[in-house]
mmCIF file with all atom_site columns, C-alpha atoms in Angstrom:
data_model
loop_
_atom_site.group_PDB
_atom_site.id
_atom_site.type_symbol
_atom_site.label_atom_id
_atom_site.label_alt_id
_atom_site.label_comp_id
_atom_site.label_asym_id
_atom_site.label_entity_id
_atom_site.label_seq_id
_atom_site.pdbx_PDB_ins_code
_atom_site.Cartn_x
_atom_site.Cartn_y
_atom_site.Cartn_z
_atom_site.occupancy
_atom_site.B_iso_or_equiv
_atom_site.pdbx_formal_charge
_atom_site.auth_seq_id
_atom_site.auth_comp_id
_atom_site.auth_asym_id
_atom_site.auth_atom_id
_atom_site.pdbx_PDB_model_num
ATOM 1  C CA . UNK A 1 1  ? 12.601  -2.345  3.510   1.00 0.00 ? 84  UNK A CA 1
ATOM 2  C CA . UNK A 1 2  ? 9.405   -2.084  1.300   1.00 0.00 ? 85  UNK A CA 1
ATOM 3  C CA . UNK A 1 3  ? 10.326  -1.380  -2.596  1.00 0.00 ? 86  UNK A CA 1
ATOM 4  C CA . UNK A 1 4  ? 6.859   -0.890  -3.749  1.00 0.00 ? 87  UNK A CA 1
ATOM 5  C CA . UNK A 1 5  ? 2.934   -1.765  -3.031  1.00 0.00 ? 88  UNK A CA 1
ATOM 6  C CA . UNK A 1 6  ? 0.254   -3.362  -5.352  1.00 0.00 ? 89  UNK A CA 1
ATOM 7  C CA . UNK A 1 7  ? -3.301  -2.437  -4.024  1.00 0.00 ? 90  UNK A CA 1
ATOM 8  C CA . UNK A 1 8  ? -6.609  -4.076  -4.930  1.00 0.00 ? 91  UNK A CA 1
ATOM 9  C CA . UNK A 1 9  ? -10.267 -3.723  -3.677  1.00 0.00 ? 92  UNK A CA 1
ATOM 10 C CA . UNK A 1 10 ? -8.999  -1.279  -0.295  1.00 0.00 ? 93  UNK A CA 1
ATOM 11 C CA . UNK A 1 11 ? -11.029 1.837   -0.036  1.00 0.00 ? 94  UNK A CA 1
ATOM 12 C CA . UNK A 1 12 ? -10.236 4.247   -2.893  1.00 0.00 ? 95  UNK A CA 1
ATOM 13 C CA . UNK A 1 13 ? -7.562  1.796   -4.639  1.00 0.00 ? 96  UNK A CA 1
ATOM 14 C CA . UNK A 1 14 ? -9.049  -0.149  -7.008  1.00 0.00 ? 97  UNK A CA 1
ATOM 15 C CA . UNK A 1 15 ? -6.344  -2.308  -9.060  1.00 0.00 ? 98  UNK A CA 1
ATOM 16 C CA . UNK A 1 16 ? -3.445  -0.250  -7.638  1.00 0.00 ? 99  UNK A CA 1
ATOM 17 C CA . UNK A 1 17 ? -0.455  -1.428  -9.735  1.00 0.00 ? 100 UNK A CA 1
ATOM 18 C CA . UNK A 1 18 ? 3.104   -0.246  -8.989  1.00 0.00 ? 101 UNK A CA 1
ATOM 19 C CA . UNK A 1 19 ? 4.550   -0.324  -11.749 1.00 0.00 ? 102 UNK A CA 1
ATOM 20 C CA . UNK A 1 20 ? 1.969   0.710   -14.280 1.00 0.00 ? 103 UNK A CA 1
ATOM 21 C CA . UNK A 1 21 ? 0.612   3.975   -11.644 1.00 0.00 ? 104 UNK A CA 1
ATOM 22 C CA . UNK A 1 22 ? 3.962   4.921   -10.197 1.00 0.00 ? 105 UNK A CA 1
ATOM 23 C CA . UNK A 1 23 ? 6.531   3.434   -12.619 1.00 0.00 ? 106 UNK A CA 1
ATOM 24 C CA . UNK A 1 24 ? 8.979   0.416   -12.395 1.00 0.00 ? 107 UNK A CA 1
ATOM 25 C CA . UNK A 1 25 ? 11.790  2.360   -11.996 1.00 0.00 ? 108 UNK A CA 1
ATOM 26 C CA . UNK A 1 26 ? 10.424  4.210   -8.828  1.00 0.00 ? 109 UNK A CA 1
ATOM 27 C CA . UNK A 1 27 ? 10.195  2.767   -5.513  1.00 0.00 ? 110 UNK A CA 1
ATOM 28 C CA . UNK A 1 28 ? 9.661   3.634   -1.127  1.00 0.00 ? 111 UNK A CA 1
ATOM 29 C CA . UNK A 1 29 ? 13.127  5.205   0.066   1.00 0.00 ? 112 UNK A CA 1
ATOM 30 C CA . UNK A 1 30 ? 13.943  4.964   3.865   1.00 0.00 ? 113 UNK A CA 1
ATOM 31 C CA . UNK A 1 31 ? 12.465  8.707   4.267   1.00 0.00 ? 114 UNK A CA 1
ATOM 32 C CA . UNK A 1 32 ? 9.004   9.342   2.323   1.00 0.00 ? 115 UNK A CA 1
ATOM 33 C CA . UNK A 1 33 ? 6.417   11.986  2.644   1.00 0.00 ? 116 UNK A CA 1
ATOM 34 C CA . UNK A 1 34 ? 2.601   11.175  1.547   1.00 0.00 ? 117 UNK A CA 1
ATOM 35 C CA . UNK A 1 35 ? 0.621   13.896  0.829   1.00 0.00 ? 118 UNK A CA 1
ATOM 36 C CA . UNK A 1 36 ? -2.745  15.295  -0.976  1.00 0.00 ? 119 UNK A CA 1
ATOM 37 C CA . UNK A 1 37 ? -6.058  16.093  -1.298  1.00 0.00 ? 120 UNK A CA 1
ATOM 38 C CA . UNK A 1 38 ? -8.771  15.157  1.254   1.00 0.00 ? 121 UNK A CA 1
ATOM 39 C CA . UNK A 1 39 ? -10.436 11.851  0.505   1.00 0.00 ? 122 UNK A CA 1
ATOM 40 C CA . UNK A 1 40 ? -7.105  10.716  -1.725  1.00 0.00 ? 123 UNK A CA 1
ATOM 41 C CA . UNK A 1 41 ? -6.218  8.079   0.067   1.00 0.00 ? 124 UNK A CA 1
ATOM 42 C CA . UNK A 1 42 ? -4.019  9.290   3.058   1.00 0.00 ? 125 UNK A CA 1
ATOM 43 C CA . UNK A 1 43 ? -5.687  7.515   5.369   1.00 0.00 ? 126 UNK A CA 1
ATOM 44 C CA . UNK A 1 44 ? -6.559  4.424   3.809   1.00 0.00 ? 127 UNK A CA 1
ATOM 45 C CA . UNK A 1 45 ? -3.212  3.972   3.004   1.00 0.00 ? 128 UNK A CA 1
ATOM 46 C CA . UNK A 1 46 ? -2.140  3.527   7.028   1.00 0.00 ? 129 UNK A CA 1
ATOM 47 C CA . UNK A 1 47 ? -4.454  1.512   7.329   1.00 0.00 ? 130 UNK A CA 1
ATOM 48 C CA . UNK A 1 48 ? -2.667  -1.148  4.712   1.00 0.00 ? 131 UNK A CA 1
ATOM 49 C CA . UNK A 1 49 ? 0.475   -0.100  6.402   1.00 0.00 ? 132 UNK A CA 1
ATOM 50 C CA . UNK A 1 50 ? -1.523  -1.117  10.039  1.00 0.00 ? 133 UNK A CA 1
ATOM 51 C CA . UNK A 1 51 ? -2.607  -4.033  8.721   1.00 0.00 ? 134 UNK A CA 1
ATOM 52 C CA . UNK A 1 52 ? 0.921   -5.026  7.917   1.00 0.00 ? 135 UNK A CA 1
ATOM 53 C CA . UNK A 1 53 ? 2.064   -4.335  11.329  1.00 0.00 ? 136 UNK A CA 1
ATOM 54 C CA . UNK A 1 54 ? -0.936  -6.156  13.216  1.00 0.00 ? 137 UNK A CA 1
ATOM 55 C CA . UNK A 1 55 ? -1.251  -8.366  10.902  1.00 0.00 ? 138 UNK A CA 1
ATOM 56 C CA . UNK A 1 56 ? -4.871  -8.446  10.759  1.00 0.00 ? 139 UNK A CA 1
ATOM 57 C CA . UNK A 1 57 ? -7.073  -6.877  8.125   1.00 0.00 ? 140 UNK A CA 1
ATOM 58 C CA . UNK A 1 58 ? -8.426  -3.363  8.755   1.00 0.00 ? 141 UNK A CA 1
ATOM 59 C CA . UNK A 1 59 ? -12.491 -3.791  10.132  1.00 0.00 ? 142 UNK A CA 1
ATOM 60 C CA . UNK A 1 60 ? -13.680 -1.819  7.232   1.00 0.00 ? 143 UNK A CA 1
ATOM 61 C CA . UNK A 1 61 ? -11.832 -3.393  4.615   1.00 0.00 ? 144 UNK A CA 1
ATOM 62 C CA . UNK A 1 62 ? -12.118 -7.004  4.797   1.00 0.00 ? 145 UNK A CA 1
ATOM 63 C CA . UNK A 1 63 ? -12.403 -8.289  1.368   1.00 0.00 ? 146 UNK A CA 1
ATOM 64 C CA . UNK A 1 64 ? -8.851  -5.909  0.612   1.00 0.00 ? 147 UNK A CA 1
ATOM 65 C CA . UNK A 1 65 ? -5.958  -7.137  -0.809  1.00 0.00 ? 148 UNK A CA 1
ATOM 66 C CA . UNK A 1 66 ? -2.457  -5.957  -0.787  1.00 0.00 ? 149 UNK A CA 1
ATOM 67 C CA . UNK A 1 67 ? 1.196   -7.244  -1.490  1.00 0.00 ? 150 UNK A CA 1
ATOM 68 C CA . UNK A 1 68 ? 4.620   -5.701  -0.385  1.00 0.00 ? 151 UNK A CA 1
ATOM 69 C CA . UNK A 1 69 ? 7.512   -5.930  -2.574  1.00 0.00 ? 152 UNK A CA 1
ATOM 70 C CA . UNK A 1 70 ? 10.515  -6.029  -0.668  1.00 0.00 ? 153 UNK A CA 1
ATOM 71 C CA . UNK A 1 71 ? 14.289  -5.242  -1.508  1.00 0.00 ? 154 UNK A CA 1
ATOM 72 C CA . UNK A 1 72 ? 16.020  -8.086  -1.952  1.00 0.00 ? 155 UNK A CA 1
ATOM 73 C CA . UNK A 1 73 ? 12.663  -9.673  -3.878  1.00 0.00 ? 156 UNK A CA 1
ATOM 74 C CA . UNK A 1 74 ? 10.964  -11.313 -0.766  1.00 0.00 ? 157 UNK A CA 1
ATOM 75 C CA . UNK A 1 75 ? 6.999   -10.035 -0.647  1.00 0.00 ? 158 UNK A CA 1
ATOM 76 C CA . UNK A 1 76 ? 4.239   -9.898  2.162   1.00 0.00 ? 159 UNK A CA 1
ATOM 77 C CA . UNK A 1 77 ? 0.002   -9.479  1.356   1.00 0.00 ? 160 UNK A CA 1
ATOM 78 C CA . UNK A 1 78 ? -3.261  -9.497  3.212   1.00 0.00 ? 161 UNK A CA 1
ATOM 79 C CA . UNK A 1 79 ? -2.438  -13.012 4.060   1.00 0.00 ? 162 UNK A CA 1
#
């Protein structure tokens, strides 16, 4: 299950760091809701999730880069 996400150069996030935006004592449960403002991120933040799943990097966002912490200390990127 993922713990947390570090976000660099994709869309909006520029130098996304867990810990330091959200906190290092915070992380993903099994049930989360995203929400906000229009042109926050939303979006953009699917398609890192997407790009995960296909693993293939989103057409628009090429030179991206993202890493998955995940429970247990195992971790998965752009790669």
């Amino acid at each position: 299950m993922i713990q947390k996400i570090d976000i660099d150069n994709f869309g909006i996030y520029k130098q996304f760091i867990w810990n330091s935006c959200i906190g290092k004592d915070f992380y993903f449960k099994s049930t989360n809701i995203i929400y906000g403002r229009n042109y926050s991120g939303k979006t953009t933040l699917s398609h890192i999730f997407r790009s995960l799943e296909k693993k293939i990097h989103h057409p628009d966002f090429l030179d991206g880069n993202f890493e998955f912490s995940l429970f247990g200390g195992t971790t998965l990127n752009h790669t």
